[in-house]
Structure formats: C-alpha cells, structure tokens
Amino acid sequence: MEIRPNQTVDNSSIPRQQQQRATAASSKQPVSSPNPVDATSVTQRLQKELMSLMMSGGELGVSAFPEGESIFTWIGTIEGGKGTMYEGLSYKLSLRFPLDYPFKPPQVKFETMCFHPNVDQFGNICLDILQDKWSSAYDCRTILLSIQSLLGEPNPESPLNSYAAALWSNKEDYRKMVHKQYFAGEASES
C-alpha cells in the first residue's frame, strides 16, 4: 500500500501488529554497508598480521601461516600453556578469514583432536571473541593467544562437550582423557 502526502488512510481494518511493522519498516532509511568490502585492504591487513606473528608469535607458543596460495586460509598452531593439562601438547587449527575481515571474525576450528569443555567433536570452539564479542581491534595473534588461554581456563558453564565439562573437576581423569584423545587423534592422522 503506497501512502501519499495529504492522503487519508483508514487503518482500522489492518491488524495492529501489521501496522506497527509497516510503520517501523517505513521509518528505516536504506542502510549502506558501513564497511564496504575491499579485498586489497583485507589482504594488506592479513599480511601485516602475518609479519607480526612471525616476529613474536613463536616465543608465545602460537604461530600461523597461510595454507597454500590464499591469504584468507591459514593453518595455526598453539602450544599448551605451562602448568595446564595441555602442557607439552601442540594443536593445529584452521583459520578462514571472511572477505569483510576484520569487521567479521574468522572461522576457527581445531584440526587436532582436542578434549575440552568448550570444543566439540568437530573442532568447533565456543569462545565469545569469535562470536558476539568480536572486535575489529582483534587480530590473529589475539585469537590464538585467547584459544591458548581457553585451554587452561575453560568455561564449563557454556560447554560444547558436556562430558569434558563434567570431568573438569577431576583433574587426574581429565588429564588422562586429554592425552588419550590427543594421541588417538595423532595416530589416526599418521
């Protein structure tokens, strides 16, 4: 229904909910994307992040490099933190950066089997900065360090793996399961 200025419209036959939706829709201006996609600037940012990681990441126990020819697909590695159940273990992750990075977070998954309350059997990670708490100020290094920190400090209140969350309070059994899954995963990769 088109409304023209100075035209009287009888809305009494239209349900109130539809009237509210129509009013809300008509009050919205067309929104242009605040962050138009510029593959060149995304590529430059990723190259800068790669250089930063190469300069300092290794000493922090994290690293990542593009996989193949695409700057948008990386393979990362995190070392289990000292004093955690994951100490001495090394985990491989895949990182897929969207074309509108850094305005949207990359998709990050564990490629190495990881027994953890916030990691499911497919390698998906429940970490707020990869979802609703993402900020364009974060970079690949921040992501990898946050995941490394998550290994030692899980959030059992928001589990993707409820068995791991339940076992977390029994440190010895938890450590055994971490190692069992890690080494079973390594054996299947060989």
Coordinates of C-alpha atoms in Angstrom, one line a residue:
M1 CA 0.0 0.0 0.0
E2 CA 1.5 3.3 -1.0
I3 CA 0.9 6.3 1.2
R4 CA 1.0 9.7 -0.5
P5 CA 1.1 13.0 1.3
N6 CA -2.2 14.5 2.3
Q7 CA -3.9 11.2 1.7
T8 CA -6.2 9.9 4.5
V9 CA -5.8 6.2 5.2
D10 CA -8.1 4.1 7.3
N11 CA -6.0 1.6 9.2
S12 CA -8.8 0.2 11.3
S13 CA -9.1 -3.0 9.2
I14 CA -5.4 -3.7 9.4
P15 CA -4.3 -5.7 12.5
R16 CA -2.3 -3.6 15.0
Q17 CA 0.8 -5.8 14.7
Q18 CA 1.0 -5.3 10.9
Q19 CA 0.5 -1.5 11.4
Q20 CA 3.5 -1.5 13.8
R21 CA 5.7 -3.5 11.4
A22 CA 4.7 -1.2 8.5
T23 CA 5.5 1.9 10.5
A24 CA 8.8 0.5 11.6
A25 CA 9.8 -0.5 8.1
S26 CA 8.8 2.8 6.6
S27 CA 10.8 4.8 9.2
K28 CA 14.0 2.9 8.3
Q29 CA 16.3 4.5 5.8
P30 CA 18.2 2.3 3.4
V31 CA 21.4 1.4 5.1
S32 CA 24.5 1.2 3.1
S33 CA 27.2 -1.1 4.4
P34 CA 29.4 0.9 6.8
N35 CA 32.3 -1.3 5.8
P36 CA 32.4 -1.9 2.1
V37 CA 34.5 -4.9 1.1
D38 CA 37.9 -4.0 -0.1
A39 CA 39.9 -7.2 -0.7
T40 CA 43.1 -5.2 -1.1
S41 CA 42.9 -3.7 2.4
V42 CA 41.9 -7.0 3.9
T43 CA 44.9 -8.7 2.2
Q44 CA 47.2 -5.9 3.4
R45 CA 45.9 -6.3 7.0
L46 CA 46.4 -10.1 6.9
Q47 CA 49.9 -9.7 5.5
K48 CA 50.7 -7.2 8.4
E49 CA 49.3 -9.7 10.9
L50 CA 51.4 -12.5 9.4
M51 CA 54.5 -10.4 9.8
S52 CA 53.7 -9.6 13.4
L53 CA 53.1 -13.2 14.2
M54 CA 56.3 -14.3 12.6
M55 CA 58.2 -11.7 14.7
S56 CA 56.7 -12.5 18.1
G57 CA 54.3 -15.5 18.0
G58 CA 56.7 -18.3 18.3
E59 CA 58.1 -17.2 21.6
L60 CA 54.5 -17.1 22.9
G61 CA 53.7 -20.6 21.8
V62 CA 51.5 -19.6 18.9
S63 CA 52.1 -19.4 15.1
A64 CA 50.1 -19.3 11.9
F65 CA 50.8 -19.2 8.2
P66 CA 48.7 -19.1 5.0
E67 CA 47.7 -22.5 3.7
G68 CA 48.6 -22.7 0.0
E69 CA 48.1 -19.6 -2.2
S70 CA 45.2 -17.9 -0.4
I71 CA 45.9 -15.3 2.3
F72 CA 42.4 -15.9 3.5
T73 CA 43.0 -19.5 4.7
W74 CA 45.6 -20.2 7.4
I75 CA 46.9 -23.1 9.5
G76 CA 47.7 -22.1 13.1
T77 CA 49.5 -23.9 15.9
I78 CA 49.1 -23.4 19.6
E79 CA 51.2 -25.0 22.3
G80 CA 49.5 -26.0 25.6
G81 CA 50.4 -23.5 28.3
K82 CA 52.8 -24.3 31.1
G83 CA 51.1 -25.7 34.1
T84 CA 47.9 -26.6 32.3
M85 CA 46.5 -30.1 31.4
Y86 CA 47.7 -29.3 27.8
E87 CA 51.4 -28.6 28.6
G88 CA 53.7 -30.3 26.1
L89 CA 50.9 -30.8 23.5
S90 CA 50.7 -28.9 20.2
Y91 CA 47.3 -28.2 18.5
K92 CA 46.7 -27.4 14.8
L93 CA 43.9 -25.1 13.9
S94 CA 42.3 -23.9 10.7
L95 CA 41.5 -20.2 10.3
R96 CA 39.3 -18.9 7.5
F97 CA 39.1 -15.2 7.1
P98 CA 36.0 -13.7 5.6
L99 CA 36.2 -11.0 2.9
D100 CA 34.9 -8.4 5.3
Y101 CA 37.6 -9.2 7.9
P102 CA 38.3 -7.6 10.4
F103 CA 34.7 -6.4 10.7
K104 CA 33.6 -10.1 11.0
P105 CA 35.6 -12.8 12.9
P106 CA 37.4 -15.6 11.1
Q107 CA 36.1 -19.2 11.4
V108 CA 38.5 -21.0 13.6
K109 CA 38.4 -24.8 14.3
F110 CA 40.7 -27.3 15.9
E111 CA 42.1 -29.7 13.4
T112 CA 43.9 -31.8 16.1
M113 CA 41.5 -33.7 18.4
C114 CA 41.0 -31.6 21.5
F115 CA 39.2 -32.8 24.6
H116 CA 37.9 -29.6 26.2
P117 CA 34.6 -28.3 27.6
N118 CA 34.4 -25.5 25.0
V119 CA 35.4 -27.6 21.9
D120 CA 33.1 -30.1 20.2
Q121 CA 34.0 -33.3 18.4
F122 CA 34.2 -31.4 15.1
G123 CA 36.7 -28.9 16.4
N124 CA 34.3 -26.0 16.8
I125 CA 35.2 -23.6 19.6
C126 CA 32.9 -21.8 21.9
L127 CA 34.8 -18.5 22.6
D128 CA 33.0 -15.2 22.9
I129 CA 35.6 -13.2 20.9
L130 CA 34.9 -15.5 17.9
Q131 CA 31.2 -14.7 18.1
D132 CA 29.2 -11.9 19.8
K133 CA 32.2 -10.2 21.5
W134 CA 34.3 -9.8 18.3
S135 CA 36.1 -6.5 17.7
S136 CA 37.9 -5.3 14.7
A137 CA 40.8 -4.5 17.0
Y138 CA 41.5 -8.2 17.5
D139 CA 44.0 -9.9 15.2
C140 CA 45.2 -13.4 14.5
R141 CA 47.7 -13.3 17.4
T142 CA 45.0 -12.2 19.8
I143 CA 42.7 -15.1 18.6
L144 CA 45.5 -17.7 19.0
L145 CA 46.5 -16.4 22.4
S146 CA 42.9 -16.4 23.6
I147 CA 42.4 -20.0 22.5
Q148 CA 45.7 -21.0 24.2
S149 CA 44.4 -19.3 27.4
L150 CA 41.0 -21.1 27.0
L151 CA 42.8 -24.4 27.1
G152 CA 44.0 -23.8 30.6
E153 CA 40.9 -21.8 31.8
P154 CA 37.8 -23.4 30.2
N155 CA 34.2 -22.2 30.8
P156 CA 32.4 -25.3 32.0
E157 CA 29.2 -23.2 32.3
S158 CA 29.0 -22.9 28.5
P159 CA 30.1 -26.3 27.3
L160 CA 30.1 -27.8 23.8
N161 CA 31.4 -31.0 25.3
S162 CA 29.3 -31.7 28.4
Y163 CA 31.4 -34.8 29.3
A164 CA 34.6 -32.7 29.4
A165 CA 32.8 -30.1 31.5
A166 CA 31.7 -32.7 34.0
L167 CA 35.1 -34.3 34.2
W168 CA 36.9 -30.9 34.6
S169 CA 36.6 -31.1 38.4
N170 CA 38.5 -34.4 38.5
K171 CA 41.9 -33.2 37.3
E172 CA 43.6 -36.6 37.1
D173 CA 40.9 -38.3 35.0
Y174 CA 40.6 -35.1 32.9
R175 CA 44.3 -35.1 32.1
K176 CA 44.2 -38.8 31.1
M177 CA 41.3 -38.1 28.7
V178 CA 43.1 -35.1 27.2
H179 CA 46.1 -37.3 26.5
K180 CA 44.0 -40.2 25.3
Q181 CA 42.1 -38.2 22.7
Y182 CA 45.2 -36.2 21.7
F183 CA 47.3 -39.3 21.0
A184 CA 44.4 -41.2 19.4
G185 CA 43.9 -38.3 17.0
E186 CA 47.6 -38.2 16.2
A187 CA 47.6 -42.0 15.5
S188 CA 44.7 -41.6 13.1
E189 CA 46.4 -38.8 11.2
S190 CA 49.5 -40.9 10.6

